[in-house]
XYZ file of C-alpha atoms in Angstrom:
694
model
C 98.038 111.508 141.560
C 93.961 112.160 142.716
C 93.352 115.662 140.985
C 94.424 114.116 137.800
C 90.875 111.813 138.793
C 88.823 114.685 139.382
C 90.253 116.895 136.339
C 89.071 113.833 134.146
C 85.375 113.556 135.789
C 85.173 117.040 134.735
C 84.640 116.036 130.943
C 81.261 114.559 131.404
C 78.442 114.720 131.053
C 79.484 117.482 128.105
C 82.959 118.494 127.108
C 83.002 122.070 125.107
C 86.650 121.773 124.830
C 85.863 118.360 122.199
C 83.628 119.245 119.810
C 83.188 115.927 118.692
C 82.561 114.414 122.054
C 78.501 115.457 122.434
C 77.582 114.630 125.336
C 77.038 111.138 127.900
C 74.514 109.028 129.749
C 75.484 107.385 132.674
C 74.484 103.449 132.234
C 75.562 101.856 135.213
C 77.300 103.405 138.136
C 78.721 101.476 141.671
C 81.084 101.992 144.654
C 82.951 99.642 147.065
C 81.573 99.079 150.317
C 84.861 101.442 151.565
C 84.387 103.581 148.672
C 88.183 103.152 147.568
C 86.739 101.263 143.739
C 84.415 103.517 141.552
C 82.801 102.356 138.774
C 80.928 104.600 135.966
C 79.586 103.551 132.759
C 78.659 106.090 130.213
C 77.148 105.793 126.648
C 79.260 108.615 124.995
C 77.682 110.446 121.479
C 80.466 111.814 119.179
C 80.215 113.539 115.952
C 83.215 111.638 113.798
C 84.531 113.515 111.005
C 83.831 111.976 108.797
C 83.295 112.377 104.932
C 79.293 113.253 104.807
C 78.787 110.673 101.777
C 80.607 108.009 103.684
C 78.078 108.965 106.293
C 74.823 109.132 104.004
C 75.917 105.807 102.981
C 76.398 104.014 106.084
C 73.265 105.909 107.265
C 74.308 107.290 110.276
C 74.723 111.341 111.806
C 76.440 110.319 114.795
C 78.332 106.996 116.803
C 78.288 105.933 120.009
C 80.824 104.120 122.440
C 80.565 102.617 125.924
C 82.801 103.725 128.241
C 83.686 102.335 131.135
C 86.192 104.022 133.789
C 87.479 102.961 136.710
C 88.807 104.878 139.705
C 90.700 102.679 142.267
C 91.714 105.496 145.348
C 92.868 103.031 146.998
C 95.883 102.084 145.027
C 95.284 105.566 142.657
C 94.906 103.863 139.285
C 92.562 105.265 136.631
C 91.236 102.071 134.085
C 88.852 103.420 131.551
C 87.982 101.201 129.193
C 85.498 102.320 125.913
C 84.092 99.941 122.654
C 81.715 101.169 119.619
C 78.370 100.108 119.718
C 77.345 101.909 116.431
C 78.436 99.330 113.843
C 79.987 96.820 116.201
C 79.280 93.627 113.729
C 81.029 95.670 110.877
C 83.999 97.362 113.154
C 85.634 96.634 116.467
C 86.988 99.381 118.571
C 88.470 98.670 121.660
C 90.750 101.672 123.418
C 92.267 101.215 126.640
C 93.667 103.927 128.802
C 95.583 103.953 132.248
C 96.595 106.182 134.421
C 98.975 105.299 137.747
C 101.585 106.237 140.044
C 105.238 105.540 138.820
C 106.749 102.634 140.460
C 109.720 103.623 141.430
C 109.258 107.364 141.855
C 105.582 108.739 143.425
C 105.728 112.050 141.998
C 105.564 111.113 138.819
C 102.124 110.114 136.871
C 102.682 107.099 134.488
C 99.465 107.042 130.988
C 99.738 104.289 128.780
C 97.023 104.388 126.046
C 96.493 101.154 123.644
C 93.846 100.930 120.728
C 92.823 98.072 118.264
C 90.644 98.641 115.394
C 89.394 95.368 113.286
C 87.048 96.516 110.219
C 85.438 93.848 109.404
C 83.342 95.028 106.256
C 82.448 99.138 105.320
C 80.199 99.058 102.140
C 83.095 98.607 100.209
C 85.450 101.721 102.282
C 87.659 99.826 104.586
C 90.976 101.541 104.097
C 89.087 105.249 103.693
C 87.244 103.982 107.389
C 91.144 103.094 108.306
C 92.170 106.790 107.812
C 89.468 108.203 109.324
C 89.584 106.010 112.605
C 94.084 106.427 112.719
C 93.687 111.065 112.461
C 90.474 110.529 114.891
C 92.503 108.627 117.131
C 96.068 110.611 117.191
C 94.284 114.006 117.191
C 92.195 112.408 120.670
C 95.854 111.753 122.414
C 96.910 115.581 121.758
C 93.506 117.032 122.538
C 92.902 114.833 125.417
C 96.071 115.915 127.372
C 95.440 119.396 126.674
C 91.826 119.084 128.094
C 93.247 117.127 131.293
C 95.815 120.415 131.441
C 92.756 122.919 130.595
C 90.583 121.076 133.663
C 94.048 121.314 136.427
C 93.960 124.527 135.730
C 90.763 124.901 136.323
C 90.332 123.325 139.916
C 93.502 125.428 141.061
C 91.535 128.764 139.695
C 88.988 127.344 142.002
C 91.563 126.429 145.071
C 91.326 122.883 144.617
C 94.754 122.474 144.800
C 94.981 119.277 146.067
C 92.770 116.130 146.891
C 93.382 113.970 150.492
C 94.721 110.453 149.495
C 91.891 107.967 150.191
C 92.403 106.118 153.450
C 89.854 103.935 155.333
C 86.794 104.727 157.637
C 88.510 106.547 160.585
C 87.965 104.684 163.813
C 89.803 106.638 166.288
C 90.974 109.854 166.679
C 94.724 108.167 166.467
C 93.890 107.342 162.511
C 92.577 110.407 161.857
C 96.176 112.055 163.183
C 97.386 110.135 160.688
C 95.087 111.007 158.277
C 96.053 114.420 158.555
C 99.882 113.679 158.324
C 98.909 111.776 155.065
C 96.986 114.562 153.356
C 99.946 116.951 153.983
C 102.348 114.663 152.548
C 100.078 113.967 149.460
C 100.057 117.877 149.242
C 103.813 117.814 148.451
C 103.654 114.791 146.268
C 101.223 116.627 144.240
C 102.601 119.216 143.445
C 105.726 117.333 142.397
C 103.733 114.677 140.254
C 102.775 117.911 137.972
C 105.949 118.991 137.464
C 107.234 115.401 137.200
C 104.526 114.970 134.379
C 105.342 118.315 132.988
C 108.813 117.279 132.714
C 108.681 114.193 131.582
C 106.313 114.855 128.174
C 108.776 117.405 127.417
C 111.510 115.348 126.729
C 109.764 112.462 125.305
C 109.510 114.613 121.935
C 113.266 115.677 121.582
C 115.962 114.355 121.531
C 119.069 114.732 124.397
C 120.106 118.087 125.485
C 123.664 116.769 125.520
C 123.485 115.958 121.939
C 123.421 119.561 121.233
C 127.567 121.193 121.377
C 127.445 124.674 123.248
C 128.782 126.361 120.163
C 126.180 124.652 117.431
C 123.016 125.218 119.823
C 121.404 128.455 117.988
C 121.298 129.601 114.091
C 122.569 133.349 112.679
C 119.115 134.921 113.134
C 119.849 136.516 109.666
C 120.030 133.033 107.861
C 116.826 132.488 109.709
C 115.173 135.472 107.928
C 116.279 134.958 104.632
C 116.180 130.786 104.092
C 114.089 129.652 106.649
C 111.389 132.230 107.918
C 109.946 132.771 111.067
C 111.135 130.057 113.643
C 110.282 130.095 117.608
C 113.116 129.454 120.239
C 111.789 125.809 120.211
C 111.470 125.222 117.066
C 114.991 126.984 116.378
C 116.603 124.694 118.866
C 114.597 121.278 117.417
C 116.207 121.570 113.936
C 119.640 122.555 115.621
C 118.965 119.028 117.522
C 117.532 116.894 114.662
C 120.495 117.958 112.089
C 123.293 117.783 114.447
C 122.081 114.001 115.315
C 122.082 113.102 111.191
C 125.645 114.572 111.283
C 126.385 111.680 114.136
C 124.763 109.152 112.301
C 123.605 109.716 109.226
C 126.691 108.338 105.963
C 126.023 110.255 103.107
C 125.149 114.033 102.729
C 123.397 115.788 105.245
C 119.739 117.612 103.942
C 119.667 120.985 103.686
C 117.859 123.446 106.784
C 114.774 123.851 104.597
C 114.226 119.938 104.457
C 114.781 119.302 107.617
C 112.320 121.823 108.701
C 109.358 120.628 106.262
C 109.610 116.987 108.107
C 109.514 118.753 111.256
C 106.764 121.241 110.550
C 105.083 118.077 109.250
C 105.134 116.349 112.456
C 104.314 119.276 114.957
C 108.090 119.607 115.798
C 107.761 116.052 117.249
C 111.521 115.149 117.328
C 111.586 111.479 117.259
C 108.499 111.418 115.053
C 110.600 113.619 112.278
C 113.350 111.856 112.927
C 111.463 108.712 111.780
C 110.203 109.946 108.592
C 112.800 112.211 107.656
C 115.074 108.761 108.106
C 113.028 106.421 105.751
C 112.605 109.392 102.975
C 116.461 109.294 103.127
C 116.546 105.447 102.826
C 113.852 105.528 100.388
C 115.417 108.567 98.251
C 119.255 106.347 98.539
C 117.123 103.018 97.293
C 115.875 104.711 94.288
C 118.033 107.252 93.184
C 115.762 109.943 93.862
C 117.832 112.836 93.963
C 119.507 111.812 90.506
C 116.226 111.989 89.181
C 116.196 115.506 87.002
C 119.258 114.285 85.091
C 118.046 110.825 84.385
C 114.095 111.281 84.033
C 112.750 111.910 80.758
C 109.219 111.528 79.941
C 108.462 109.634 76.964
C 106.909 111.645 74.070
C 103.606 110.618 74.682
C 103.803 111.628 78.459
C 104.805 115.220 77.013
C 102.188 114.925 74.246
C 99.059 113.576 76.584
C 100.045 115.261 80.150
C 98.095 118.622 80.472
C 100.166 119.800 83.392
C 103.456 122.290 83.435
C 105.342 125.136 85.296
C 103.189 128.763 84.313
C 105.834 130.989 86.500
C 104.741 132.031 90.179
C 101.760 133.398 92.184
C 101.414 136.632 94.542
C 103.722 135.522 97.288
C 106.555 134.477 95.088
C 105.575 130.713 95.046
C 106.261 128.438 91.978
C 102.800 127.762 90.361
C 102.388 124.105 88.665
C 98.904 124.326 86.393
C 97.162 120.913 86.199
C 93.923 120.585 83.904
C 92.948 117.017 85.173
C 89.684 117.299 83.298
C 91.550 117.347 80.034
C 93.762 114.312 80.944
C 93.007 110.775 80.083
C 94.287 108.927 83.206
C 92.958 105.770 82.337
C 94.418 105.659 78.725
C 98.122 106.914 80.690
C 97.558 103.918 83.009
C 97.392 101.663 79.953
C 99.891 103.048 78.108
C 102.270 104.059 80.213
C 101.866 102.099 83.399
C 101.718 103.413 87.153
C 105.977 103.162 87.632
C 106.444 105.577 84.612
C 103.507 107.979 85.980
C 104.634 107.898 89.467
C 108.540 108.939 88.536
C 106.842 111.952 86.325
C 105.069 112.597 89.842
C 108.135 112.419 91.865
C 110.469 114.836 88.653
C 107.560 117.377 88.755
C 108.028 117.365 93.186
C 112.098 117.580 91.766
C 111.478 120.290 90.642
C 109.375 122.390 92.407
C 111.440 122.519 95.223
C 114.549 123.548 93.203
C 112.307 126.116 91.716
C 111.421 126.748 95.287
C 115.182 127.987 96.195
C 115.515 130.002 92.818
C 112.816 132.328 94.135
C 114.232 131.962 97.902
C 117.718 133.884 95.797
C 115.219 135.890 93.598
C 113.209 137.346 95.672
C 115.080 137.754 98.812
C 112.697 135.478 101.060
C 112.531 132.410 101.745
C 110.139 130.401 99.575
C 109.749 126.242 101.318
C 106.376 125.451 98.642
C 105.230 125.567 95.699
C 101.473 126.738 94.590
C 99.167 124.230 91.739
C 96.234 125.282 90.006
C 94.140 122.254 89.369
C 91.445 122.894 85.940
C 89.054 120.283 86.329
C 86.245 120.891 83.423
C 85.939 117.951 81.458
C 86.292 115.513 85.048
C 83.739 113.002 85.034
C 83.078 109.153 85.937
C 85.849 108.203 82.865
C 88.598 109.776 85.760
C 86.716 107.934 88.671
C 87.315 104.432 87.550
C 88.649 102.134 90.421
C 92.355 100.891 88.578
C 92.488 105.028 88.517
C 92.091 106.127 91.740
C 93.922 103.247 93.390
C 97.011 103.995 91.202
C 96.482 108.053 92.723
C 96.435 106.985 95.881
C 99.381 104.825 96.130
C 100.888 108.227 94.523
C 99.957 110.182 97.059
C 100.680 108.211 99.777
C 103.758 108.269 98.159
C 104.411 111.800 97.627
C 102.971 112.438 101.219
C 105.886 110.377 102.518
C 108.631 111.886 101.166
C 107.777 115.925 99.696
C 105.969 116.618 103.278
C 105.291 120.488 103.202
C 106.115 121.617 99.948
C 102.513 122.316 98.960
C 101.733 125.929 99.890
C 98.660 125.879 98.269
C 95.948 124.104 96.014
C 93.931 126.385 94.206
C 90.820 123.683 92.477
C 88.371 125.587 89.766
C 85.962 124.369 87.728
C 85.013 121.725 90.356
C 81.534 119.747 88.922
C 79.080 117.621 90.586
C 81.208 114.925 90.457
C 84.041 116.639 92.272
C 82.462 115.239 95.616
C 82.212 111.127 95.169
C 86.784 111.637 93.881
C 86.963 114.026 97.330
C 85.193 111.945 99.655
C 87.313 108.822 98.685
C 90.734 110.370 97.688
C 90.554 113.401 101.201
C 91.260 110.451 104.438
C 94.173 110.093 102.205
C 95.671 113.469 102.543
C 97.096 114.899 105.368
C 95.502 117.321 107.686
C 97.670 120.135 107.098
C 98.044 119.627 103.680
C 93.720 119.600 103.390
C 93.611 123.170 105.000
C 95.463 124.541 102.197
C 92.602 123.398 99.452
C 90.525 126.322 97.871
C 88.048 124.881 95.690
C 85.756 126.550 93.370
C 82.690 125.239 91.025
C 81.252 126.799 88.326
C 82.706 130.467 87.779
C 83.103 131.207 91.478
C 86.816 131.895 90.543
C 85.946 134.802 89.090
C 86.579 138.201 90.346
C 86.917 139.178 94.308
C 87.940 136.006 95.577
C 88.616 133.976 92.899
C 92.291 133.920 91.775
C 93.103 137.529 91.267
C 93.330 136.892 95.530
C 96.214 134.527 95.098
C 97.454 135.511 90.757
C 98.363 138.902 89.508
C 96.400 138.775 86.508
C 98.955 138.852 83.958
C 99.561 135.242 84.759
C 95.916 133.888 84.947
C 96.242 131.278 82.282
C 94.422 132.092 79.071
C 91.669 128.839 78.908
C 90.446 130.596 82.629
C 89.433 134.070 80.968
C 93.086 135.675 81.624
C 95.332 137.174 79.178
C 98.947 135.086 79.556
C 99.232 132.551 77.031
C 99.579 129.205 78.738
C 101.547 126.029 77.693
C 99.937 123.298 79.285
C 99.815 120.422 76.977
C 94.982 120.173 75.936
C 95.660 116.472 76.123
C 92.908 114.190 74.827
C 92.312 110.633 74.833
C 95.262 108.187 74.203
C 94.904 106.040 71.645
C 94.660 102.676 72.125
C 96.661 101.402 69.935
C 99.393 103.050 71.910
C 98.236 100.596 75.020
C 101.608 98.710 75.935
C 100.826 95.323 75.721
C 104.340 93.953 76.638
C 106.108 94.712 79.368
C 108.999 96.933 79.035
C 113.097 95.463 80.033
C 114.241 97.546 82.715
C 116.226 99.945 82.199
C 119.952 99.600 83.783
C 119.583 103.365 84.684
C 115.962 103.195 86.607
C 115.841 100.828 89.905
C 111.517 99.782 89.563
C 109.423 102.131 92.451
C 106.590 99.501 92.374
C 107.008 95.808 91.708
C 103.682 95.286 90.968
C 100.955 96.880 88.243
C 97.426 97.610 88.467
C 97.187 95.870 84.529
C 98.273 92.818 83.499
C 98.691 92.039 79.852
C 98.217 88.642 77.948
C 98.551 86.743 74.893
C 95.486 84.661 73.260
C 96.652 82.655 70.765
C 94.567 79.985 68.854
C 93.603 77.021 70.550
C 95.341 77.905 73.722
C 93.035 80.932 75.635
C 94.436 82.832 78.719
C 92.691 81.981 82.104
C 93.153 83.686 85.679
C 91.700 81.843 88.892
C 89.763 83.181 91.423
C 89.022 81.653 94.562
C 86.148 82.898 96.415
C 85.579 81.673 100.157
C 82.199 83.123 100.699
C 79.390 82.637 98.479
C 78.725 86.297 98.830
C 81.144 87.980 96.204
C 81.292 90.334 93.513
C 84.383 89.618 91.118
C 84.520 92.462 89.270
C 87.100 93.243 85.883
C 88.355 95.716 83.364
C 89.953 94.934 80.359
C 90.241 96.110 76.748
C 90.738 94.468 73.516
C 94.406 95.684 71.806
C 94.866 93.413 68.409
C 91.994 90.470 67.481
C 88.409 89.429 68.775
C 88.568 87.371 71.745
C 85.348 85.806 73.534
C 85.256 86.497 77.196
C 83.905 83.791 79.352
C 83.092 82.660 83.214
C 82.847 79.635 85.096
C 82.872 78.001 88.408
C 84.271 75.030 89.453
C 84.971 72.813 92.564
C 87.931 71.213 91.410
C 91.079 72.969 92.150
C 93.093 73.409 88.381
C 95.738 73.248 87.479
C 98.330 75.951 85.737
C 99.575 74.861 82.403
C 101.509 77.685 80.507
C 102.240 77.819 76.739
C 105.220 80.276 75.826
C 104.456 82.506 72.879
C 106.819 83.279 70.106
C 106.913 86.670 71.135
C 110.691 88.043 71.431
C 110.521 89.286 74.988
C 110.072 86.678 77.592
C 108.166 88.417 80.352
C 105.333 87.479 82.113
C 102.950 89.327 78.996
C 104.068 86.640 76.357
C 103.161 83.510 78.968
C 99.976 81.868 77.938
C 97.964 80.559 80.892
C 95.594 77.565 80.943
C 93.850 76.344 83.521
C 91.119 74.408 82.966
C 92.194 70.660 81.632
C 91.097 68.967 78.077
C 89.585 66.323 80.191
C 87.738 68.814 81.996
C 83.948 68.419 80.932
C 81.608 70.945 80.667
C 78.429 70.324 82.918
C 80.524 67.707 85.046
C 83.991 69.254 86.232
C 82.928 73.028 85.852
C 79.938 74.928 84.819
C 79.459 78.172 82.921
C 78.697 81.592 84.978
C 78.022 83.823 82.081
C 76.906 83.622 78.721
C 79.634 83.715 75.783
C 80.420 88.284 74.904
C 82.165 88.295 71.997
C 84.665 91.236 72.571
C 85.949 92.777 69.121
C 89.263 94.582 68.571
C 89.508 98.357 69.735
C 86.875 97.828 73.318
C 86.792 98.029 76.163
C 84.792 95.852 78.717
C 84.293 96.445 82.379
C 81.818 94.473 83.814
C 80.654 92.387 87.358
C 79.858 88.858 88.376
C 77.873 88.141 92.393
C 79.211 85.053 93.046
C 76.625 82.603 95.162
C 78.667 79.600 95.917
C 82.509 79.567 97.089
C 84.476 77.359 94.580
C 87.328 78.581 92.380
C 86.091 80.951 89.784
C 87.889 81.075 85.883
C 87.973 83.879 83.703
C 88.779 83.028 80.075
C 89.806 84.765 76.931
C 89.668 82.394 73.915
C 90.205 83.876 69.745
C 87.106 84.081 68.428
C 86.261 82.500 65.035
C 83.525 81.356 63.221
C 80.835 79.334 64.064
C 80.852 75.961 62.066
C 78.888 76.499 59.317
C 75.866 73.764 59.079
C 73.671 72.603 56.083
C 71.017 74.948 56.399
C 72.941 78.721 57.663
C 76.104 80.352 56.690
C 79.032 82.209 58.839
C 78.316 85.513 59.627
C 80.094 88.203 57.698
C 81.923 90.065 60.837
C 82.753 86.365 61.855
C 85.121 85.912 58.029
C 86.825 89.307 58.571
C 87.434 89.149 62.027
C 88.749 85.383 61.075
C 90.697 86.953 57.409
C 91.881 89.812 60.586
C 94.003 87.484 62.683
C 95.587 85.578 59.971
C 98.978 84.986 62.725
C 96.371 83.415 65.412
C 97.108 86.151 67.990
C 95.042 88.450 70.341
C 96.648 90.899 72.508
C 94.153 92.179 75.967
C 95.326 94.460 79.254
C 93.194 93.145 81.991
C 92.147 93.745 85.696
C 90.306 92.782 88.250
C 89.006 92.482 91.643
C 86.819 90.792 94.039
C 85.068 92.509 96.846
C 82.273 91.851 99.603
C 79.221 91.599 97.877
C 77.528 94.011 100.733
C 80.552 96.314 99.764
C 80.331 96.285 96.539
C 77.596 99.691 96.543
C 79.464 101.807 98.097
C 82.563 100.614 95.834
C 84.101 102.819 93.154
C 83.142 99.894 90.850
C 79.538 100.554 91.563
C 79.750 104.085 91.429
C 80.891 103.751 88.091
C 78.549 101.080 87.403
C 75.488 102.986 88.136
C 76.697 106.633 86.123
C 78.011 104.625 82.832
C 75.000 103.112 81.990
C 76.041 98.867 82.592
C 73.483 97.065 80.129
C 72.775 93.461 82.424
C 74.067 91.409 80.170
C 73.395 87.862 81.388
C 72.341 85.787 84.450
C 73.832 82.289 85.331
C 73.223 79.303 83.401
C 71.321 77.453 85.928
C 68.481 80.168 87.090
C 68.238 83.972 87.642
C 67.854 84.733 90.619
C 71.242 82.646 91.777
C 73.370 85.343 90.090
C 73.800 88.299 89.192
C 76.063 90.214 86.734
C 76.964 93.226 84.177
C 79.224 94.271 81.894
C 79.754 97.208 79.500
C 81.198 97.498 77.141
C 82.715 101.026 75.276
C 84.906 101.886 72.379
């Protein structure tokens, strides 16, 4: 045990084996009178693996942690406590590690580690920071064990095979003899301790050996070479044990070895972690009938026309090749016309088809093909693709794919990446598994042409024509989805499909004559930002924002639509008895929104309370003796003869100090948002902006 303490101290002041650890400085050091307790407090400098844009926004290059180490030689314990010094007012990171002797077996070393992360606010990147922290923490756990083993070997190579136990200062020859005996006993204890610890760590990542029968403890070598690829004896053993465990406990069809192997590889052959991930995926597949998606899912005609992706032969390694012309795809229009449910189901069908094609290519080429290649063309990518609801939908899809289709992507080739791409990559990359990110190859401009480009991975007769090749590619060219195809009412659930998502990003509503549609946002702290994004699909409406200290009551007025879905409900919150200027006040000047327009905007709040977003039907202003109605107003009143308008909307609340780092403000800065109005009270008490496009 004492040898572990000595090995741990060798990590300071610098540790080349941990690249992110740049150095440390002792702040305080103390020892007890008898020398049994040694306390050292250090300031540690770290280079966190975070996106460059995030570091730039945060304004720091390195982060500092305070670490306090307490070695108790008498009790043979080591306690490590650490907390962050950088961004302590925004993020609180607490970590505790302890080494101790096993209470029932002194030959074993117990190691316990715990950490907590509390993100109060971080410039709108809270979710990204959380992903980065989890990734860093997981990597440090694995690396910490390797570093300890490295320094243990270094000590042994220097002739330091053991360190005597701590004993009180000797006062007599009798106690000296006792100390000598204690040192001899400690030598045997330290040697056994090292072996015991190794045994415990090895077993922690494997199922019991008894789970494998003598007749099934090895796979046929030809079978492995033909269908699975190269496996070490340890990897082969893990596959057999996990498969046997599934056969004994899982009810239903057992996945193929190739499928089980993907989950083992995704978890570095840690059986416990792979088993948990695989079981969750099998439950998900059964719950949502994913096994039958290729037989039951038929893409809507709109998706076949505007979704710019499709299969295209294979790469040089025999992997199926999927081409996605993301820059030509109207992702915003597809989300609004089809909803996230259809897009997710289509992505799942692509992954299922990819696995099927891998099996076919395995039989075709006579060697294991377990993954596919994706070629993504980003020509045309702009800020329209980076609007906040779309990025949220993309991250949700990535999460589902990462959890259920690990190790299916062999290589991702990104070509013609524009200057706006780093913004998207900064937001998305933390949500992508590290093993997957290492398979990304990114080319800007025309760098994909010539040696080192696509020709290294694709045969010349496979490179598509739009990238300078000679092969005709049948992938749709996409284009803008007509707003007339945006869905306004929720479609009735198909009995053959169980909904994968119960929540949707966009909501639809009807605005009736004399009955506006309203939603309420409760603001608990004054400094917040309300953002909105909506499309006028039918008729003309007037958009307003109000504030009230009173709690609004909900009033619903059912429309005459055949469907009884939520889209047909008209929600009213402002009571007819309320008086403007007394019970509630106007925060935004009314904005007239014409049919076919898209509106994005934001409002910085200054007071807590209830903010009401209101859409009401636009009608001509009442005539006075000296004024005539505008021509546009007269035409608008004639067009809305059925007294009904339709819209799709999305809204979100952000902390104002985080708004500048959010996707909303990124779009706001790059799309030329025009100042709409200030509050009716004074310009310095609220800030707002809105952008109208057709």
